[in-house]
């Protein structure tokens, strides 16, 4: 016996409602949509909402993305994801591994990929067909960030003014944790004082202490909340625009 038109419409509506849930529970991947930057070089914006500046266009060999829901008020900056599209005719099985370096909204998308990253979603020689779609259905999962040969680093924001105002950007945060708080040791009062999240991954403080600066990073992830102390993280007489090696790696 065939289905009536009314029953067919009900089944279609049920499938539309259940499909995202089915995808969400399949291999820990979540369903979404992705597009790509329409800028001339397709590499994102140097004034991105995470605060990485020009560095954010070249991080991870340029496999970067602006994210919407995953931005999470800036705590999602620097998170890494495996993204793969679901059109098996044109899409590769592994997709691409990206770093979230900006905020961006598309047509119900979670990812605005660099053109380089978007092309990697496709089978070899199929990228042009994928670009023609403009927006594609994808599934994604969070993965650990890995930066071979790079420790976690602190970039002193160009707006910093020694010794009155310190603003830092945290680079190469490995692992799969969000940095949800940064505290700075004040020797004068013998206590840790919180830095302000200005935006994205930019943390700042008015009138920072003199001398080398000790930092404490709060990491939040599947294992809970942990703190990592980094003594002498930033030297005395720090310079605007300088990048300092933490000598630690987050995993």
mmCIF file of C-alpha atoms in Angstrom:
data_model
loop_
_atom_site.group_PDB
_atom_site.id
_atom_site.type_symbol
_atom_site.label_atom_id
_atom_site.label_comp_id
_atom_site.label_asym_id
_atom_site.label_seq_id
_atom_site.Cartn_x
_atom_site.Cartn_y
_atom_site.Cartn_z
ATOM 1 C CA UNK A 1 0.000 0.000 0.000
ATOM 2 C CA UNK A 2 1.437 3.414 -0.924
ATOM 3 C CA UNK A 3 1.718 6.414 1.354
ATOM 4 C CA UNK A 4 -0.723 9.278 1.027
ATOM 5 C CA UNK A 5 0.688 12.728 0.291
ATOM 6 C CA UNK A 6 -0.069 13.751 3.877
ATOM 7 C CA UNK A 7 1.908 10.818 5.293
ATOM 8 C CA UNK A 8 4.796 11.496 2.913
ATOM 9 C CA UNK A 9 4.959 15.104 4.113
ATOM 10 C CA UNK A 10 4.931 13.965 7.749
ATOM 11 C CA UNK A 11 7.788 11.522 7.100
ATOM 12 C CA UNK A 12 9.790 14.219 5.329
ATOM 13 C CA UNK A 13 9.286 16.649 8.213
ATOM 14 C CA UNK A 14 10.329 13.939 10.709
ATOM 15 C CA UNK A 15 13.498 13.215 8.709
ATOM 16 C CA UNK A 16 14.409 16.895 8.619
ATOM 17 C CA UNK A 17 14.024 17.105 12.398
ATOM 18 C CA UNK A 18 15.939 13.916 13.159
ATOM 19 C CA UNK A 19 18.791 14.202 10.640
ATOM 20 C CA UNK A 20 20.877 16.669 12.701
ATOM 21 C CA UNK A 21 20.497 14.429 15.755
ATOM 22 C CA UNK A 22 21.577 11.353 13.807
ATOM 23 C CA UNK A 23 24.658 13.189 12.555
ATOM 24 C CA UNK A 24 25.483 14.526 16.009
ATOM 25 C CA UNK A 25 25.719 11.032 17.444
ATOM 26 C CA UNK A 26 27.655 9.510 14.558
ATOM 27 C CA UNK A 27 31.350 9.210 15.429
ATOM 28 C CA UNK A 28 31.093 12.334 17.615
ATOM 29 C CA UNK A 29 30.636 14.490 14.504
ATOM 30 C CA UNK A 30 28.075 17.304 14.461
ATOM 31 C CA UNK A 31 26.155 18.427 11.383
ATOM 32 C CA UNK A 32 26.496 21.976 10.105
ATOM 33 C CA UNK A 33 27.224 24.008 6.990
ATOM 34 C CA UNK A 34 30.337 25.759 5.692
ATOM 35 C CA UNK A 35 31.242 28.393 3.150
ATOM 36 C CA UNK A 36 34.437 30.274 2.290
ATOM 37 C CA UNK A 37 35.837 33.798 2.498
ATOM 38 C CA UNK A 38 34.938 35.954 -0.453
ATOM 39 C CA UNK A 39 37.929 38.263 -0.049
ATOM 40 C CA UNK A 40 40.299 38.539 -3.052
ATOM 41 C CA UNK A 41 42.929 36.288 -1.466
ATOM 42 C CA UNK A 42 40.380 34.140 0.355
ATOM 43 C CA UNK A 43 42.499 34.127 3.497
ATOM 44 C CA UNK A 44 40.292 35.907 5.997
ATOM 45 C CA UNK A 45 40.667 39.341 7.535
ATOM 46 C CA UNK A 46 43.763 40.657 9.348
ATOM 47 C CA UNK A 47 41.491 42.484 11.811
ATOM 48 C CA UNK A 48 39.741 39.318 12.961
ATOM 49 C CA UNK A 49 37.635 39.049 16.100
ATOM 50 C CA UNK A 50 40.145 36.737 17.812
ATOM 51 C CA UNK A 51 42.900 39.357 17.805
ATOM 52 C CA UNK A 52 45.503 37.311 15.929
ATOM 53 C CA UNK A 53 45.989 39.999 13.286
ATOM 54 C CA UNK A 54 47.985 39.027 10.211
ATOM 55 C CA UNK A 55 49.192 35.944 12.091
ATOM 56 C CA UNK A 56 45.640 34.582 12.001
ATOM 57 C CA UNK A 57 45.689 34.410 8.203
ATOM 58 C CA UNK A 58 48.793 32.224 8.096
ATOM 59 C CA UNK A 59 48.344 30.036 11.176
ATOM 60 C CA UNK A 60 48.167 26.281 10.474
ATOM 61 C CA UNK A 61 49.553 26.895 6.952
ATOM 62 C CA UNK A 62 46.500 29.014 6.182
ATOM 63 C CA UNK A 63 43.916 26.332 7.023
ATOM 64 C CA UNK A 64 41.818 28.647 9.183
ATOM 65 C CA UNK A 65 38.185 29.616 9.595
ATOM 66 C CA UNK A 66 35.826 32.157 11.032
ATOM 67 C CA UNK A 67 33.262 30.506 13.306
ATOM 68 C CA UNK A 68 29.823 31.536 14.549
ATOM 69 C CA UNK A 69 28.387 29.521 17.472
ATOM 70 C CA UNK A 70 31.815 28.037 18.155
ATOM 71 C CA UNK A 71 33.282 31.488 18.828
ATOM 72 C CA UNK A 72 31.758 31.361 22.345
ATOM 73 C CA UNK A 73 32.491 34.979 23.272
ATOM 74 C CA UNK A 74 36.130 34.509 22.316
ATOM 75 C CA UNK A 75 36.927 31.382 24.334
ATOM 76 C CA UNK A 76 36.620 29.353 21.129
ATOM 77 C CA UNK A 77 39.472 31.242 19.461
ATOM 78 C CA UNK A 78 42.349 28.905 18.659
ATOM 79 C CA UNK A 79 40.246 25.733 18.846
ATOM 80 C CA UNK A 80 40.960 23.109 16.186
ATOM 81 C CA UNK A 81 38.380 21.090 14.251
ATOM 82 C CA UNK A 82 38.240 18.387 11.634
ATOM 83 C CA UNK A 83 35.656 19.440 9.067
ATOM 84 C CA UNK A 84 34.437 17.256 6.227
ATOM 85 C CA UNK A 85 31.606 17.823 3.773
ATOM 86 C CA UNK A 86 28.969 15.176 3.223
ATOM 87 C CA UNK A 87 28.608 15.245 -0.573
ATOM 88 C CA UNK A 88 30.512 12.030 -1.286
ATOM 89 C CA UNK A 89 30.587 12.760 -5.002
ATOM 90 C CA UNK A 90 32.932 15.700 -4.526
ATOM 91 C CA UNK A 91 34.159 15.479 -0.911
ATOM 92 C CA UNK A 92 37.169 13.704 0.549
ATOM 93 C CA UNK A 93 36.784 11.318 3.481
ATOM 94 C CA UNK A 94 39.115 13.215 5.840
ATOM 95 C CA UNK A 95 38.245 16.777 4.929
ATOM 96 C CA UNK A 96 40.461 19.436 6.487
ATOM 97 C CA UNK A 97 41.841 20.303 9.937
ATOM 98 C CA UNK A 98 41.324 23.991 10.697
ATOM 99 C CA UNK A 99 41.993 26.520 13.454
ATOM 100 C CA UNK A 100 39.298 29.010 14.487
ATOM 101 C CA UNK A 101 40.876 32.461 14.110
ATOM 102 C CA UNK A 102 37.900 34.779 13.600
ATOM 103 C CA UNK A 103 34.161 35.272 14.050
ATOM 104 C CA UNK A 104 31.997 34.948 10.949
ATOM 105 C CA UNK A 105 28.394 34.203 10.015
ATOM 106 C CA UNK A 106 27.220 32.857 6.668
ATOM 107 C CA UNK A 107 24.004 31.271 5.438
ATOM 108 C CA UNK A 108 23.259 29.154 8.551
ATOM 109 C CA UNK A 109 26.926 28.156 8.645
ATOM 110 C CA UNK A 110 29.252 27.398 11.537
ATOM 111 C CA UNK A 111 32.399 27.797 9.430
ATOM 112 C CA UNK A 112 33.693 30.367 6.961
ATOM 113 C CA UNK A 113 36.806 28.647 5.666
ATOM 114 C CA UNK A 114 39.807 30.110 3.937
ATOM 115 C CA UNK A 115 39.730 29.215 0.249
ATOM 116 C CA UNK A 116 42.760 26.994 0.853
ATOM 117 C CA UNK A 117 40.914 25.033 3.565
ATOM 118 C CA UNK A 118 37.668 24.884 1.572
ATOM 119 C CA UNK A 119 39.507 23.347 -1.378
ATOM 120 C CA UNK A 120 40.815 20.587 0.890
ATOM 121 C CA UNK A 121 37.244 19.428 1.544
ATOM 122 C CA UNK A 122 37.122 18.137 -2.023
ATOM 123 C CA UNK A 123 38.509 15.115 -3.805
ATOM 124 C CA UNK A 124 41.578 15.899 -5.937
ATOM 125 C CA UNK A 125 40.521 17.870 -9.020
ATOM 126 C CA UNK A 126 36.991 18.400 -7.633
ATOM 127 C CA UNK A 127 37.511 21.703 -5.805
ATOM 128 C CA UNK A 128 35.988 23.790 -8.605
ATOM 129 C CA UNK A 129 32.727 21.835 -8.369
ATOM 130 C CA UNK A 130 32.656 22.380 -4.607
ATOM 131 C CA UNK A 131 33.325 26.120 -4.923
ATOM 132 C CA UNK A 132 30.370 26.336 -7.305
ATOM 133 C CA UNK A 133 28.020 25.310 -4.479
ATOM 134 C CA UNK A 134 29.117 28.250 -2.329
ATOM 135 C CA UNK A 135 27.715 26.612 0.827
ATOM 136 C CA UNK A 136 28.022 22.904 1.601
ATOM 137 C CA UNK A 137 26.702 20.567 4.275
ATOM 138 C CA UNK A 138 29.484 19.456 6.610
ATOM 139 C CA UNK A 139 30.092 17.526 9.782
ATOM 140 C CA UNK A 140 32.768 18.458 12.289
ATOM 141 C CA UNK A 141 34.444 17.369 15.498
ATOM 142 C CA UNK A 142 36.878 19.087 17.810
ATOM 143 C CA UNK A 143 40.451 17.784 17.722
ATOM 144 C CA UNK A 144 43.664 18.577 19.576
ATOM 145 C CA UNK A 145 45.742 21.417 18.182
ATOM 146 C CA UNK A 146 49.292 20.358 17.384
ATOM 147 C CA UNK A 147 52.059 22.814 16.516
ATOM 148 C CA UNK A 148 55.219 20.865 15.831
ATOM 149 C CA UNK A 149 58.275 22.781 17.041
ATOM 150 C CA UNK A 150 56.279 25.601 18.639
ATOM 151 C CA UNK A 151 55.742 26.190 22.335
ATOM 152 C CA UNK A 152 52.885 28.347 23.547
ATOM 153 C CA UNK A 153 53.822 31.987 22.896
ATOM 154 C CA UNK A 154 52.725 35.436 24.011
ATOM 155 C CA UNK A 155 52.488 38.225 21.458
ATOM 156 C CA UNK A 156 52.476 41.706 23.005
ATOM 157 C CA UNK A 157 49.702 43.596 21.271
ATOM 158 C CA UNK A 158 50.755 46.649 19.267
ATOM 159 C CA UNK A 159 48.485 48.825 21.433
ATOM 160 C CA UNK A 160 50.519 48.024 24.564
ATOM 161 C CA UNK A 161 52.436 50.911 26.112
ATOM 162 C CA UNK A 162 55.274 50.055 28.477
ATOM 163 C CA UNK A 163 54.970 50.297 31.463
ATOM 164 C CA UNK A 164 51.392 51.579 31.732
ATOM 165 C CA UNK A 165 49.316 49.139 29.680
ATOM 166 C CA UNK A 166 49.948 45.496 28.731
ATOM 167 C CA UNK A 167 47.870 43.611 26.181
ATOM 168 C CA UNK A 168 48.810 40.090 25.060
ATOM 169 C CA UNK A 169 47.612 37.552 22.508
ATOM 170 C CA UNK A 170 48.177 33.857 23.249
ATOM 171 C CA UNK A 171 49.496 31.850 20.289
ATOM 172 C CA UNK A 172 50.045 28.125 19.620
ATOM 173 C CA UNK A 173 47.844 26.843 22.444
ATOM 174 C CA UNK A 174 48.068 23.081 21.875
ATOM 175 C CA UNK A 175 45.692 20.390 23.019
ATOM 176 C CA UNK A 176 41.932 20.547 23.209
ATOM 177 C CA UNK A 177 41.294 23.012 26.045
ATOM 178 C CA UNK A 178 39.878 26.535 26.094
ATOM 179 C CA UNK A 179 41.878 29.216 27.895
ATOM 180 C CA UNK A 180 39.098 30.671 30.015
ATOM 181 C CA UNK A 181 41.064 32.939 32.363
ATOM 182 C CA UNK A 182 44.512 34.511 32.698
ATOM 183 C CA UNK A 183 45.928 35.801 35.978
ATOM 184 C CA UNK A 184 49.049 37.848 36.621
ATOM 185 C CA UNK A 185 51.149 37.770 39.805
ATOM 186 C CA UNK A 186 51.492 41.070 41.647
ATOM 187 C CA UNK A 187 54.504 40.966 43.912
ATOM 188 C CA UNK A 188 53.481 44.195 45.660
ATOM 189 C CA UNK A 189 50.232 42.715 47.001
ATOM 190 C CA UNK A 190 51.352 39.055 46.954
ATOM 191 C CA UNK A 191 48.309 37.892 45.009
ATOM 192 C CA UNK A 192 47.170 36.745 41.585
ATOM 193 C CA UNK A 193 45.096 39.347 39.770
ATOM 194 C CA UNK A 194 42.862 38.525 36.785
ATOM 195 C CA UNK A 195 43.616 40.011 33.409
ATOM 196 C CA UNK A 196 40.628 41.223 31.392
ATOM 197 C CA UNK A 197 39.567 39.421 28.235
ATOM 198 C CA UNK A 198 39.385 42.449 25.964
ATOM 199 C CA UNK A 199 38.060 40.363 23.073
ATOM 200 C CA UNK A 200 38.822 37.040 21.455
ATOM 201 C CA UNK A 201 42.160 35.833 22.773
ATOM 202 C CA UNK A 202 43.370 39.316 23.733
ATOM 203 C CA UNK A 203 44.011 39.758 27.472
ATOM 204 C CA UNK A 204 45.010 43.088 29.030
ATOM 205 C CA UNK A 205 45.765 44.956 32.254
ATOM 206 C CA UNK A 206 46.298 48.591 33.166
ATOM 207 C CA UNK A 207 49.461 49.370 35.154
ATOM 208 C CA UNK A 208 51.008 45.872 35.155
ATOM 209 C CA UNK A 209 53.728 45.148 37.723
ATOM 210 C CA UNK A 210 57.356 46.022 37.090
ATOM 211 C CA UNK A 211 59.874 43.289 36.414
ATOM 212 C CA UNK A 212 59.352 39.978 34.638
ATOM 213 C CA UNK A 213 55.744 38.803 34.590
ATOM 214 C CA UNK A 214 54.420 35.501 35.925
ATOM 215 C CA UNK A 215 51.157 34.236 34.425
ATOM 216 C CA UNK A 216 48.596 31.624 35.393
ATOM 217 C CA UNK A 217 46.383 30.139 32.653
ATOM 218 C CA UNK A 218 43.037 28.511 33.370
ATOM 219 C CA UNK A 219 42.330 25.608 31.010
ATOM 220 C CA UNK A 220 38.827 24.255 30.562
ATOM 221 C CA UNK A 221 38.051 21.047 28.679
ATOM 222 C CA UNK A 222 36.660 17.543 28.865
ATOM 223 C CA UNK A 223 38.962 16.775 31.823
ATOM 224 C CA UNK A 224 37.593 19.707 33.809
ATOM 225 C CA UNK A 225 39.298 22.926 34.858
ATOM 226 C CA UNK A 226 43.038 23.121 35.491
ATOM 227 C CA UNK A 227 45.582 25.879 36.054
ATOM 228 C CA UNK A 228 49.037 26.089 34.469
ATOM 229 C CA UNK A 229 51.594 28.457 36.000
ATOM 230 C CA UNK A 230 54.178 30.076 33.729
ATOM 231 C CA UNK A 231 56.911 31.942 35.615
ATOM 232 C CA UNK A 232 58.886 34.645 33.802
ATOM 233 C CA UNK A 233 56.414 34.380 30.945
ATOM 234 C CA UNK A 234 57.106 37.925 29.769
ATOM 235 C CA UNK A 235 60.416 39.668 30.516
ATOM 236 C CA UNK A 236 60.902 43.075 32.081
ATOM 237 C CA UNK A 237 61.112 45.918 29.561
ATOM 238 C CA UNK A 238 58.793 44.079 27.183
ATOM 239 C CA UNK A 239 58.228 45.613 23.776
ATOM 240 C CA UNK A 240 55.056 46.258 21.823
ATOM 241 C CA UNK A 241 54.836 43.780 18.934
ATOM 242 C CA UNK A 242 57.333 41.340 20.435
ATOM 243 C CA UNK A 243 56.604 37.601 20.718
ATOM 244 C CA UNK A 244 57.888 35.704 23.766
ATOM 245 C CA UNK A 245 58.322 31.937 24.054
ATOM 246 C CA UNK A 246 56.656 30.444 27.143
ATOM 247 C CA UNK A 247 58.930 27.360 27.128
ATOM 248 C CA UNK A 248 55.810 25.269 27.846
ATOM 249 C CA UNK A 249 53.498 23.196 25.678
ATOM 250 C CA UNK A 250 49.830 22.614 26.380
ATOM 251 C CA UNK A 251 48.502 19.146 25.628
#
